[in-house]
mmCIF file of N, CA and C in Angstrom:
data_model
loop_
_atom_site.group_PDB
_atom_site.id
_atom_site.type_symbol
_atom_site.label_atom_id
_atom_site.label_comp_id
_atom_site.label_asym_id
_atom_site.label_seq_id
_atom_site.Cartn_x
_atom_site.Cartn_y
_atom_site.Cartn_z
ATOM 1 N N GLN A 1165 -17.534 -10.740 -3.446
ATOM 2 C CA GLN A 1165 -16.536 -11.668 -3.959
ATOM 3 C C GLN A 1165 -15.090 -11.083 -3.836
ATOM 4 N N ARG A 1166 -14.258 -11.978 -3.565
ATOM 5 C CA ARG A 1166 -12.796 -11.403 -3.530
ATOM 6 C C ARG A 1166 -12.340 -11.061 -4.891
ATOM 7 N N GLY A 1167 -11.734 -9.768 -4.863
ATOM 8 C CA GLY A 1167 -11.379 -9.106 -6.039
ATOM 9 C C GLY A 1167 -12.345 -8.431 -6.873
ATOM 10 N N ASP A 1168 -13.695 -8.476 -6.418
ATOM 11 C CA ASP A 1168 -14.837 -7.646 -7.017
ATOM 12 C C ASP A 1168 -14.593 -6.143 -6.865
ATOM 13 N N ILE A 1169 -14.365 -5.327 -7.794
ATOM 14 C CA ILE A 1169 -14.210 -3.967 -7.721
ATOM 15 C C ILE A 1169 -15.312 -3.165 -7.876
ATOM 16 N N SER A 1170 -16.643 -3.833 -8.198
ATOM 17 C CA SER A 1170 -17.770 -3.160 -8.284
ATOM 18 C C SER A 1170 -18.340 -2.426 -7.126
ATOM 19 N N VAL A 1171 -17.933 -2.804 -5.855
ATOM 20 C CA VAL A 1171 -18.271 -2.256 -4.445
ATOM 21 C C VAL A 1171 -17.420 -1.138 -4.185
ATOM 22 N N LEU A 1172 -16.158 -0.892 -4.729
ATOM 23 C CA LEU A 1172 -15.232 0.026 -4.310
ATOM 24 C C LEU A 1172 -15.828 1.482 -4.111
ATOM 25 N N PRO A 1173 -16.729 1.961 -5.082
ATOM 26 C CA PRO A 1173 -17.280 3.256 -4.614
ATOM 27 C C PRO A 1173 -18.012 3.168 -3.183
ATOM 28 N N ALA A 1174 -18.588 2.305 -2.850
ATOM 29 C CA ALA A 1174 -19.216 2.291 -1.476
ATOM 30 C C ALA A 1174 -18.242 2.217 -0.407
ATOM 31 N N VAL A 1175 -17.149 1.185 -0.660
ATOM 32 C CA VAL A 1175 -16.123 0.944 0.273
ATOM 33 C C VAL A 1175 -15.465 2.514 0.437
ATOM 34 N N LYS A 1176 -15.147 3.182 -0.469
ATOM 35 C CA LYS A 1176 -14.435 4.518 -0.417
ATOM 36 C C LYS A 1176 -15.380 5.348 0.324
ATOM 37 N N GLU A 1177 -16.654 5.473 -0.009
ATOM 38 C CA GLU A 1177 -17.601 6.294 0.848
ATOM 39 C C GLU A 1177 -17.655 5.933 2.272
ATOM 40 N N ILE A 1178 -17.637 4.701 2.667
ATOM 41 C CA ILE A 1178 -17.652 4.283 4.173
ATOM 42 C C ILE A 1178 -16.327 4.630 4.677
ATOM 43 N N ALA A 1179 -15.122 4.348 4.000
ATOM 44 C CA ALA A 1179 -13.862 4.479 4.635
ATOM 45 C C ALA A 1179 -13.464 5.870 4.797
ATOM 46 N N LEU A 1180 -13.768 6.756 3.803
ATOM 47 C CA LEU A 1180 -13.181 8.015 3.864
ATOM 48 C C LEU A 1180 -14.128 9.167 4.290
ATOM 49 N N SER A 1181 -15.500 8.914 4.274
ATOM 50 C CA SER A 1181 -16.253 9.925 4.822
ATOM 51 C C SER A 1181 -17.317 9.671 5.865
ATOM 52 N N SER A 1182 -17.358 8.396 6.221
ATOM 53 C CA SER A 1182 -18.210 7.887 7.392
ATOM 54 C C SER A 1182 -17.758 8.203 8.728
ATOM 55 N N PRO A 1183 -18.392 8.796 9.640
ATOM 56 C CA PRO A 1183 -17.994 8.897 11.000
ATOM 57 C C PRO A 1183 -17.851 7.495 11.615
ATOM 58 N N GLU A 1184 -18.546 6.457 11.106
ATOM 59 C CA GLU A 1184 -18.337 5.210 11.739
ATOM 60 C C GLU A 1184 -17.215 4.382 11.339
ATOM 61 N N ALA A 1185 -16.259 5.058 10.529
ATOM 62 C CA ALA A 1185 -15.046 4.360 10.029
ATOM 63 C C ALA A 1185 -14.006 4.185 11.145
ATOM 64 N N LYS A 1186 -14.410 3.432 12.114
ATOM 65 C CA LYS A 1186 -13.499 3.126 13.280
ATOM 66 C C LYS A 1186 -12.972 1.759 13.150
ATOM 67 N N ASP A 1187 -12.301 1.313 14.141
ATOM 68 C CA ASP A 1187 -11.774 -0.029 14.242
ATOM 69 C C ASP A 1187 -12.922 -0.993 14.837
ATOM 70 N N ASP A 1188 -13.986 -0.955 14.112
ATOM 71 C CA ASP A 1188 -15.002 -2.141 14.549
ATOM 72 C C ASP A 1188 -14.840 -3.338 13.505
ATOM 73 N N ASP A 1189 -15.825 -4.085 13.541
ATOM 74 C CA ASP A 1189 -15.685 -5.305 12.725
ATOM 75 C C ASP A 1189 -15.709 -5.098 11.390
ATOM 76 N N LEU A 1190 -16.239 -3.961 10.823
ATOM 77 C CA LEU A 1190 -16.346 -3.746 9.391
ATOM 78 C C LEU A 1190 -15.050 -3.202 8.973
ATOM 79 N N MET A 1191 -14.283 -2.560 9.520
ATOM 80 C CA MET A 1191 -12.955 -1.992 8.802
ATOM 81 C C MET A 1191 -11.919 -3.257 8.710
ATOM 82 N N PRO A 1192 -11.899 -3.985 9.575
ATOM 83 C CA PRO A 1192 -10.785 -5.172 9.347
ATOM 84 C C PRO A 1192 -11.280 -5.943 8.227
ATOM 85 N N ALA A 1193 -12.635 -6.179 8.066
ATOM 86 C CA ALA A 1193 -13.082 -7.075 7.071
ATOM 87 C C ALA A 1193 -13.002 -6.229 5.823
ATOM 88 N N ILE A 1194 -13.010 -4.927 5.597
ATOM 89 C CA ILE A 1194 -12.827 -4.164 4.451
ATOM 90 C C ILE A 1194 -11.353 -4.339 4.079
ATOM 91 N N GLY A 1195 -10.598 -4.085 5.053
ATOM 92 C CA GLY A 1195 -9.133 -4.144 4.790
ATOM 93 C C GLY A 1195 -8.684 -5.549 4.171
ATOM 94 N N ALA A 1196 -9.133 -6.593 4.816
ATOM 95 C CA ALA A 1196 -8.761 -8.003 4.314
ATOM 96 C C ALA A 1196 -9.302 -8.113 2.895
ATOM 97 N N ALA A 1197 -10.550 -7.716 2.642
ATOM 98 C CA ALA A 1197 -11.080 -7.946 1.214
ATOM 99 C C ALA A 1197 -10.245 -7.093 0.323
ATOM 100 N N LEU A 1198 -9.797 -5.910 0.526
ATOM 101 C CA LEU A 1198 -9.021 -5.014 -0.388
ATOM 102 C C LEU A 1198 -7.784 -5.844 -0.695
ATOM 103 N N ARG A 1199 -7.127 -6.555 0.125
ATOM 104 C CA ARG A 1199 -5.952 -7.254 -0.297
ATOM 105 C C ARG A 1199 -5.941 -8.207 -1.569
ATOM 106 N N TYR A 1200 -7.363 -8.682 -1.739
ATOM 107 C CA TYR A 1200 -7.410 -9.681 -2.863
ATOM 108 C C TYR A 1200 -7.777 -8.715 -4.327
ATOM 109 N N ILE A 1201 -7.816 -7.623 -4.223
ATOM 110 C CA ILE A 1201 -7.978 -6.869 -5.670
ATOM 111 C C ILE A 1201 -6.698 -6.810 -6.512
ATOM 112 N N ARG A 1202 -6.838 -7.305 -7.702
ATOM 113 C CA ARG A 1202 -5.950 -7.354 -8.763
ATOM 114 C C ARG A 1202 -6.238 -6.632 -9.956
ATOM 115 N N ASP A 1203 -7.406 -6.033 -9.929
ATOM 116 C CA ASP A 1203 -7.773 -5.203 -11.068
ATOM 117 C C ASP A 1203 -7.165 -3.946 -11.096
ATOM 118 N N ARG A 1204 -6.328 -3.720 -12.124
ATOM 119 C CA ARG A 1204 -5.660 -2.398 -12.334
ATOM 120 C C ARG A 1204 -6.462 -1.169 -12.262
ATOM 121 N N ARG A 1205 -7.715 -1.387 -12.724
ATOM 122 C CA ARG A 1205 -8.644 -0.248 -12.793
ATOM 123 C C ARG A 1205 -8.903 0.390 -11.251
ATOM 124 N N ALA A 1206 -8.621 -0.502 -10.312
ATOM 125 C CA ALA A 1206 -8.736 0.090 -8.995
ATOM 126 C C ALA A 1206 -7.553 0.821 -8.429
ATOM 127 N N ILE A 1207 -6.593 0.910 -9.069
ATOM 128 C CA ILE A 1207 -5.486 1.781 -8.522
ATOM 129 C C ILE A 1207 -5.881 3.263 -8.111
ATOM 130 N N PRO A 1208 -6.634 3.979 -8.865
ATOM 131 C CA PRO A 1208 -6.911 5.307 -8.464
ATOM 132 C C PRO A 1208 -7.682 5.271 -7.107
ATOM 133 N N THR A 1209 -8.539 4.315 -6.755
ATOM 134 C CA THR A 1209 -9.446 4.262 -5.708
ATOM 135 C C THR A 1209 -8.516 3.818 -4.614
ATOM 136 N N LEU A 1210 -7.499 2.816 -4.780
ATOM 137 C CA LEU A 1210 -6.704 2.248 -3.773
ATOM 138 C C LEU A 1210 -5.710 3.436 -3.281
ATOM 139 N N LYS A 1211 -5.514 4.244 -4.253
ATOM 140 C CA LYS A 1211 -4.592 5.350 -3.900
ATOM 141 C C LYS A 1211 -5.247 6.211 -2.846
ATOM 142 N N GLU A 1212 -6.596 6.548 -3.248
ATOM 143 C CA GLU A 1212 -7.337 7.448 -2.171
ATOM 144 C C GLU A 1212 -7.499 6.653 -0.899
ATOM 145 N N LEU A 1213 -7.677 5.453 -0.942
ATOM 146 C CA LEU A 1213 -7.806 4.749 0.365
ATOM 147 C C LEU A 1213 -6.572 4.599 1.223
ATOM 148 N N LEU A 1214 -5.512 4.890 0.629
ATOM 149 C CA LEU A 1214 -4.105 5.061 1.410
ATOM 150 C C LEU A 1214 -4.357 6.215 2.483
ATOM 151 N N ASN A 1215 -5.271 7.078 2.296
ATOM 152 C CA ASN A 1215 -5.540 8.253 3.146
ATOM 153 C C ASN A 1215 -6.637 7.930 4.106
ATOM 154 N N ALA A 1216 -7.294 6.764 4.099
ATOM 155 C CA ALA A 1216 -8.281 6.545 5.088
ATOM 156 C C ALA A 1216 -7.900 6.697 6.530
ATOM 157 N N PRO A 1217 -8.620 7.066 7.435
ATOM 158 C CA PRO A 1217 -8.323 7.156 8.769
ATOM 159 C C PRO A 1217 -8.016 5.874 9.441
ATOM 160 N N ASN A 1218 -8.570 4.900 8.956
ATOM 161 C CA ASN A 1218 -8.615 3.572 9.493
ATOM 162 C C ASN A 1218 -7.359 2.779 8.961
ATOM 163 N N VAL A 1219 -6.624 2.287 9.869
ATOM 164 C CA VAL A 1219 -5.336 1.695 9.616
ATOM 165 C C VAL A 1219 -5.580 0.272 8.825
ATOM 166 N N TRP A 1220 -6.709 -0.292 9.203
ATOM 167 C CA TRP A 1220 -7.101 -1.683 8.464
ATOM 168 C C TRP A 1220 -7.273 -1.396 6.843
ATOM 169 N N VAL A 1221 -8.031 -0.296 6.698
ATOM 170 C CA VAL A 1221 -8.274 0.019 5.211
ATOM 171 C C VAL A 1221 -6.849 0.424 4.459
ATOM 172 N N ARG A 1222 -5.976 1.159 5.161
ATOM 173 C CA ARG A 1222 -4.756 1.447 4.624
ATOM 174 C C ARG A 1222 -4.010 0.335 4.365
ATOM 175 N N ARG A 1223 -4.015 -0.608 5.195
ATOM 176 C CA ARG A 1223 -3.022 -1.869 5.104
ATOM 177 C C ARG A 1223 -3.618 -2.602 3.808
ATOM 178 N N GLY A 1224 -5.070 -2.738 3.803
ATOM 179 C CA GLY A 1224 -5.426 -3.432 2.711
ATOM 180 C C GLY A 1224 -5.275 -2.937 1.438
ATOM 181 N N ALA A 1225 -5.313 -1.522 1.252
ATOM 182 C CA ALA A 1225 -5.124 -0.748 0.039
ATOM 183 C C ALA A 1225 -3.442 -0.828 -0.385
ATOM 184 N N ALA A 1226 -2.638 -0.743 0.556
ATOM 185 C CA ALA A 1226 -1.156 -0.991 0.476
ATOM 186 C C ALA A 1226 -0.785 -2.278 -0.060
ATOM 187 N N ALA A 1227 -1.452 -3.363 0.524
ATOM 188 C CA ALA A 1227 -1.333 -4.784 0.140
ATOM 189 C C ALA A 1227 -1.742 -5.036 -1.244
ATOM 190 N N ALA A 1228 -2.945 -4.465 -1.670
ATOM 191 C CA ALA A 1228 -3.462 -4.608 -2.848
ATOM 192 C C ALA A 1228 -2.504 -4.096 -4.066
ATOM 193 N N LEU A 1229 -2.143 -2.769 -3.735
ATOM 194 C CA LEU A 1229 -1.132 -2.078 -4.725
ATOM 195 C C LEU A 1229 0.137 -2.867 -4.836
ATOM 196 N N ARG A 1230 0.733 -3.242 -3.793
ATOM 197 C CA ARG A 1230 1.942 -4.221 -3.761
ATOM 198 C C ARG A 1230 1.626 -5.528 -4.531
ATOM 199 N N ASN A 1231 0.540 -6.152 -4.420
ATOM 200 C CA ASN A 1231 0.306 -7.304 -5.231
ATOM 201 C C ASN A 1231 0.228 -7.353 -6.634
ATOM 202 N N MET A 1232 -0.185 -6.103 -7.041
ATOM 203 C CA MET A 1232 -0.571 -5.789 -8.466
ATOM 204 C C MET A 1232 0.606 -5.985 -9.398
ATOM 205 N N HIS A 1233 1.833 -5.613 -8.705
ATOM 206 C CA HIS A 1233 3.087 -5.504 -9.562
ATOM 207 C C HIS A 1233 2.992 -4.599 -10.791
ATOM 208 N N ASP A 1234 2.289 -3.606 -10.661
ATOM 209 C CA ASP A 1234 2.017 -2.697 -11.631
ATOM 210 C C ASP A 1234 2.636 -1.334 -11.532
ATOM 211 N N PRO A 1235 3.576 -0.898 -12.575
ATOM 212 C CA PRO A 1235 4.145 0.349 -12.394
ATOM 213 C C PRO A 1235 3.260 1.559 -12.147
ATOM 214 N N LYS A 1236 2.038 1.558 -12.356
ATOM 215 C CA LYS A 1236 1.151 2.556 -12.032
ATOM 216 C C LYS A 1236 0.832 2.655 -10.443
ATOM 217 N N ALA A 1237 1.187 1.524 -9.750
ATOM 218 C CA ALA A 1237 1.260 1.476 -8.399
ATOM 219 C C ALA A 1237 2.347 2.244 -7.582
ATOM 220 N N VAL A 1238 3.323 2.623 -8.405
ATOM 221 C CA VAL A 1238 4.446 3.153 -7.835
ATOM 222 C C VAL A 1238 4.269 4.496 -6.935
ATOM 223 N N LYS A 1239 3.624 5.378 -7.737
ATOM 224 C CA LYS A 1239 3.395 6.669 -6.974
ATOM 225 C C LYS A 1239 2.509 6.699 -5.481
ATOM 226 N N PRO A 1240 1.599 5.674 -5.649
ATOM 227 C CA PRO A 1240 0.711 5.480 -4.566
ATOM 228 C C PRO A 1240 1.677 4.860 -3.476
ATOM 229 N N LEU A 1241 2.542 3.845 -3.847
ATOM 230 C CA LEU A 1241 3.221 3.289 -2.958
ATOM 231 C C LEU A 1241 4.330 4.094 -2.417
ATOM 232 N N ALA A 1242 4.792 5.003 -3.168
ATOM 233 C CA ALA A 1242 5.853 6.001 -2.768
ATOM 234 C C ALA A 1242 5.257 6.995 -1.656
ATOM 235 N N SER A 1243 3.978 7.221 -1.790
ATOM 236 C CA SER A 1243 3.337 8.068 -0.620
ATOM 237 C C SER A 1243 3.175 7.303 0.582
ATOM 238 N N ALA A 1244 2.951 5.911 0.383
ATOM 239 C CA ALA A 1244 2.684 5.172 1.676
ATOM 240 C C ALA A 1244 3.898 5.006 2.499
ATOM 241 N N LEU A 1245 5.165 5.331 1.742
ATOM 242 C CA LEU A 1245 6.382 5.306 2.658
ATOM 243 C C LEU A 1245 6.424 6.146 3.896
ATOM 244 N N PHE A 1246 5.549 7.053 3.915
ATOM 245 C CA PHE A 1246 5.308 7.994 4.987
ATOM 246 C C PHE A 1246 4.250 7.845 5.927
ATOM 247 N N ASP A 1247 3.596 6.613 5.659
ATOM 248 C CA ASP A 1247 2.297 6.268 6.550
ATOM 249 C C ASP A 1247 2.857 6.156 8.086
ATOM 250 N N SER A 1248 2.004 6.384 8.856
ATOM 251 C CA SER A 1248 2.330 6.266 10.429
ATOM 252 C C SER A 1248 2.196 4.843 10.867
ATOM 253 N N ASP A 1249 1.725 3.801 10.022
ATOM 254 C CA ASP A 1249 1.763 2.366 10.262
ATOM 255 C C ASP A 1249 2.862 1.715 9.731
ATOM 256 N N GLN A 1250 3.610 0.890 10.422
ATOM 257 C CA GLN A 1250 4.785 0.185 9.882
ATOM 258 C C GLN A 1250 4.389 -0.904 8.908
ATOM 259 N N GLN A 1251 3.135 -1.449 9.045
ATOM 260 C CA GLN A 1251 2.817 -2.497 8.160
ATOM 261 C C GLN A 1251 2.498 -1.932 6.757
ATOM 262 N N VAL A 1252 1.957 -0.751 6.673
ATOM 263 C CA VAL A 1252 1.556 0.000 5.403
ATOM 264 C C VAL A 1252 2.991 0.293 4.803
ATOM 265 N N ARG A 1253 3.929 0.916 5.566
ATOM 266 C CA ARG A 1253 5.256 1.242 5.183
ATOM 267 C C ARG A 1253 6.040 -0.056 4.499
ATOM 268 N N TYR A 1254 5.802 -1.190 5.187
ATOM 269 C CA TYR A 1254 6.534 -2.340 4.789
ATOM 270 C C TYR A 1254 6.013 -2.805 3.284
ATOM 271 N N TYR A 1255 4.593 -2.706 3.293
ATOM 272 C CA TYR A 1255 4.006 -3.069 1.870
ATOM 273 C C TYR A 1255 4.458 -2.097 0.733
ATOM 274 N N ALA A 1256 4.774 -0.898 1.160
ATOM 275 C CA ALA A 1256 5.175 0.131 0.198
ATOM 276 C C ALA A 1256 6.623 -0.251 -0.192
ATOM 277 N N VAL A 1257 7.419 -0.611 0.584
ATOM 278 C CA VAL A 1257 8.857 -0.926 0.334
ATOM 279 C C VAL A 1257 8.872 -2.081 -0.540
ATOM 280 N N VAL A 1258 8.198 -3.135 -0.044
ATOM 281 C CA VAL A 1258 8.208 -4.433 -0.829
ATOM 282 C C VAL A 1258 7.542 -4.316 -2.151
ATOM 283 N N GLY A 1259 6.422 -3.484 -2.160
ATOM 284 C CA GLY A 1259 5.808 -3.272 -3.722
ATOM 285 C C GLY A 1259 6.847 -2.581 -4.511
ATOM 286 N N LEU A 1260 7.391 -1.554 -3.942
ATOM 287 C CA LEU A 1260 8.329 -0.722 -4.969
ATOM 288 C C LEU A 1260 9.593 -1.780 -5.326
ATOM 289 N N GLY A 1261 9.995 -2.488 -4.419
ATOM 290 C CA GLY A 1261 11.335 -3.488 -4.815
ATOM 291 C C GLY A 1261 10.693 -4.390 -5.794
ATOM 292 N N GLU A 1262 9.555 -5.010 -5.733
ATOM 293 C CA GLU A 1262 9.180 -5.910 -6.528
ATOM 294 C C GLU A 1262 8.878 -5.353 -7.998
ATOM 295 N N ILE A 1263 8.094 -4.055 -7.984
ATOM 296 C CA ILE A 1263 7.898 -3.461 -9.209
ATOM 297 C C ILE A 1263 9.158 -3.101 -9.981
ATOM 298 N N THR A 1264 10.055 -2.626 -9.283
ATOM 299 C CA THR A 1264 11.331 -2.092 -10.011
ATOM 300 C C THR A 1264 12.370 -3.036 -10.109
ATOM 301 N N GLY A 1265 12.239 -4.375 -9.567
ATOM 302 C CA GLY A 1265 13.114 -5.370 -9.712
ATOM 303 C C GLY A 1265 14.392 -5.261 -8.723
ATOM 304 N N GLN A 1266 14.247 -4.228 -7.700
ATOM 305 C CA GLN A 1266 15.437 -4.118 -6.987
ATOM 306 C C GLN A 1266 15.303 -5.042 -5.691
ATOM 307 N N ASN A 1267 15.581 -6.404 -5.999
ATOM 308 C CA ASN A 1267 15.519 -7.494 -5.079
ATOM 309 C C ASN A 1267 16.189 -7.140 -3.826
ATOM 310 N N GLU A 1268 17.479 -6.513 -3.924
ATOM 311 C CA GLU A 1268 18.220 -6.342 -2.656
ATOM 312 C C GLU A 1268 17.641 -5.307 -1.707
ATOM 313 N N TRP A 1269 16.639 -4.576 -2.123
ATOM 314 C CA TRP A 1269 15.888 -3.610 -1.345
ATOM 315 C C TRP A 1269 14.536 -4.072 -1.162
ATOM 316 N N THR A 1270 14.222 -5.276 -1.264
ATOM 317 C CA THR A 1270 12.958 -5.975 -1.100
ATOM 318 C C THR A 1270 12.952 -6.891 0.121
ATOM 319 N N PRO A 1271 12.969 -6.286 1.460
ATOM 320 C CA PRO A 1271 13.315 -7.027 2.628
ATOM 321 C C PRO A 1271 12.201 -8.006 3.065
ATOM 322 N N SER A 1272 12.775 -9.096 3.711
ATOM 323 C CA SER A 1272 11.799 -9.912 4.534
ATOM 324 C C SER A 1272 11.155 -9.000 5.695
ATOM 325 N N ILE A 1273 10.195 -9.293 6.301
ATOM 326 C CA ILE A 1273 9.472 -8.488 7.407
ATOM 327 C C ILE A 1273 10.612 -8.461 8.657
ATOM 328 N N ALA A 1274 11.427 -9.510 8.904
ATOM 329 C CA ALA A 1274 12.353 -9.413 9.892
ATOM 330 C C ALA A 1274 13.436 -8.508 9.533
ATOM 331 N N ASN A 1275 13.908 -8.514 8.371
ATOM 332 C CA ASN A 1275 15.102 -7.623 8.031
ATOM 333 C C ASN A 1275 14.356 -6.200 8.001
ATOM 334 N N PHE A 1276 13.151 -5.893 7.557
ATOM 335 C CA PHE A 1276 12.733 -4.654 7.694
ATOM 336 C C PHE A 1276 12.434 -4.103 9.048
ATOM 337 N N ASP A 1277 11.941 -5.165 9.962
ATOM 338 C CA ASP A 1277 12.013 -4.715 11.286
ATOM 339 C C ASP A 1277 13.320 -4.270 11.885
ATOM 340 N N LYS A 1278 14.498 -4.863 11.639
ATOM 341 C CA LYS A 1278 15.715 -4.430 12.055
ATOM 342 C C LYS A 1278 16.244 -3.315 11.305
ATOM 343 N N ASN A 1279 15.959 -2.962 10.146
ATOM 344 C CA ASN A 1279 16.680 -2.079 9.267
ATOM 345 C C ASN A 1279 15.615 -1.108 8.609
ATOM 346 N N GLU A 1280 14.566 -0.751 9.208
ATOM 347 C CA GLU A 1280 13.578 0.074 8.760
ATOM 348 C C GLU A 1280 14.033 1.434 8.034
ATOM 349 N N LYS A 1281 14.845 2.016 8.910
ATOM 350 C CA LYS A 1281 15.269 3.318 8.351
ATOM 351 C C LYS A 1281 16.070 3.104 7.152
ATOM 352 N N LYS A 1282 17.004 2.251 7.064
ATOM 353 C CA LYS A 1282 17.882 2.031 5.762
ATOM 354 C C LYS A 1282 16.903 1.846 4.640
ATOM 355 N N PHE A 1283 15.865 1.008 4.685
ATOM 356 C CA PHE A 1283 14.955 0.660 3.673
ATOM 357 C C PHE A 1283 14.107 1.967 3.318
ATOM 358 N N LEU A 1284 13.628 2.646 4.273
ATOM 359 C CA LEU A 1284 12.793 3.833 4.012
ATOM 360 C C LEU A 1284 13.683 4.918 3.372
ATOM 361 N N ASP A 1285 14.896 5.090 3.770
ATOM 362 C CA ASP A 1285 15.812 6.143 3.307
ATOM 363 C C ASP A 1285 16.043 5.848 1.807
ATOM 364 N N HIS A 1286 16.284 4.603 1.494
ATOM 365 C CA HIS A 1286 16.509 4.273 0.124
ATOM 366 C C HIS A 1286 15.372 4.539 -0.752
ATOM 367 N N TRP A 1287 14.165 4.160 -0.335
ATOM 368 C CA TRP A 1287 13.089 4.154 -1.197
ATOM 369 C C TRP A 1287 12.577 5.686 -1.300
ATOM 370 N N ARG A 1288 12.639 6.284 -0.132
ATOM 371 C CA ARG A 1288 12.264 7.686 -0.385
ATOM 372 C C ARG A 1288 13.119 8.462 -1.305
ATOM 373 N N GLU A 1289 14.510 8.278 -1.281
ATOM 374 C CA GLU A 1289 15.182 8.969 -2.140
ATOM 375 C C GLU A 1289 15.043 8.524 -3.399
ATOM 376 N N TRP A 1290 14.804 7.087 -3.791
ATOM 377 C CA TRP A 1290 14.580 6.583 -5.015
ATOM 378 C C TRP A 1290 13.289 7.282 -5.616
ATOM 379 N N ALA A 1291 12.263 7.424 -4.775
ATOM 380 C CA ALA A 1291 11.060 7.971 -5.211
ATOM 381 C C ALA A 1291 11.047 9.400 -5.452
ATOM 382 N N LYS A 1292 12.018 10.053 -4.905
ATOM 383 C CA LYS A 1292 12.170 11.460 -5.127
ATOM 384 C C LYS A 1292 12.709 11.761 -6.515
ATOM 385 N N ALA A 1293 13.527 10.718 -6.787
ATOM 386 C CA ALA A 1293 14.414 10.891 -8.143
ATOM 387 C C ALA A 1293 13.598 10.270 -9.334
ATOM 388 N N ASN A 1294 12.852 9.128 -8.933
ATOM 389 C CA ASN A 1294 12.167 8.319 -10.193
ATOM 390 C C ASN A 1294 10.707 8.177 -10.197
ATOM 391 N N ALA A 1295 9.942 8.481 -9.176
ATOM 392 C CA ALA A 1295 8.439 8.211 -9.133
ATOM 393 C C ALA A 1295 7.824 9.139 -10.278
ATOM 394 N N ALA A 1296 8.389 10.268 -10.557
ATOM 395 C CA ALA A 1296 7.560 11.022 -11.598
ATOM 396 C C ALA A 1296 7.457 10.342 -12.881
ATOM 397 N N ALA A 1297 8.550 9.556 -13.180
ATOM 398 C CA ALA A 1297 8.454 8.776 -14.509
ATOM 399 C C ALA A 1297 7.475 7.658 -14.580
ATOM 400 N N TYR A 1298 6.863 7.353 -13.543
ATOM 401 C CA TYR A 1298 5.786 6.165 -13.594
ATOM 402 C C TYR A 1298 4.492 7.035 -13.541
ATOM 403 N N LYS A 1299 3.694 6.518 -14.588
ATOM 404 C CA LYS A 1299 2.295 6.980 -14.695
ATOM 405 C C LYS A 1299 1.354 6.140 -14.580
#
């Protein structure tokens, strides 16, 4: 079921330690399902999933953290600012902007595409100075 966190331990096992964690049909489906999680108890596991080798899983975890609008997601989103995937970095930027209320630093995807460095520089500096205050 969408948003059901009872299967997160199994998802974590598959996504982080399985040699089969490749870009097959399962990983995009897992990533898509993760996006619907809104239960704040999932934040620690979603944080771990940001380190998954599979980009679909990292995108799903970042999207879920963004959509929670919870201050506890600040630290994981701040770490996602350094992800190799642009979409993960976008979710991190937008999530941080929404959580902190910095609307001028919450870009549309088109604006982010044109000015990614500007937004990343801002949020990386902000996170260095402020993320420790978020627990």
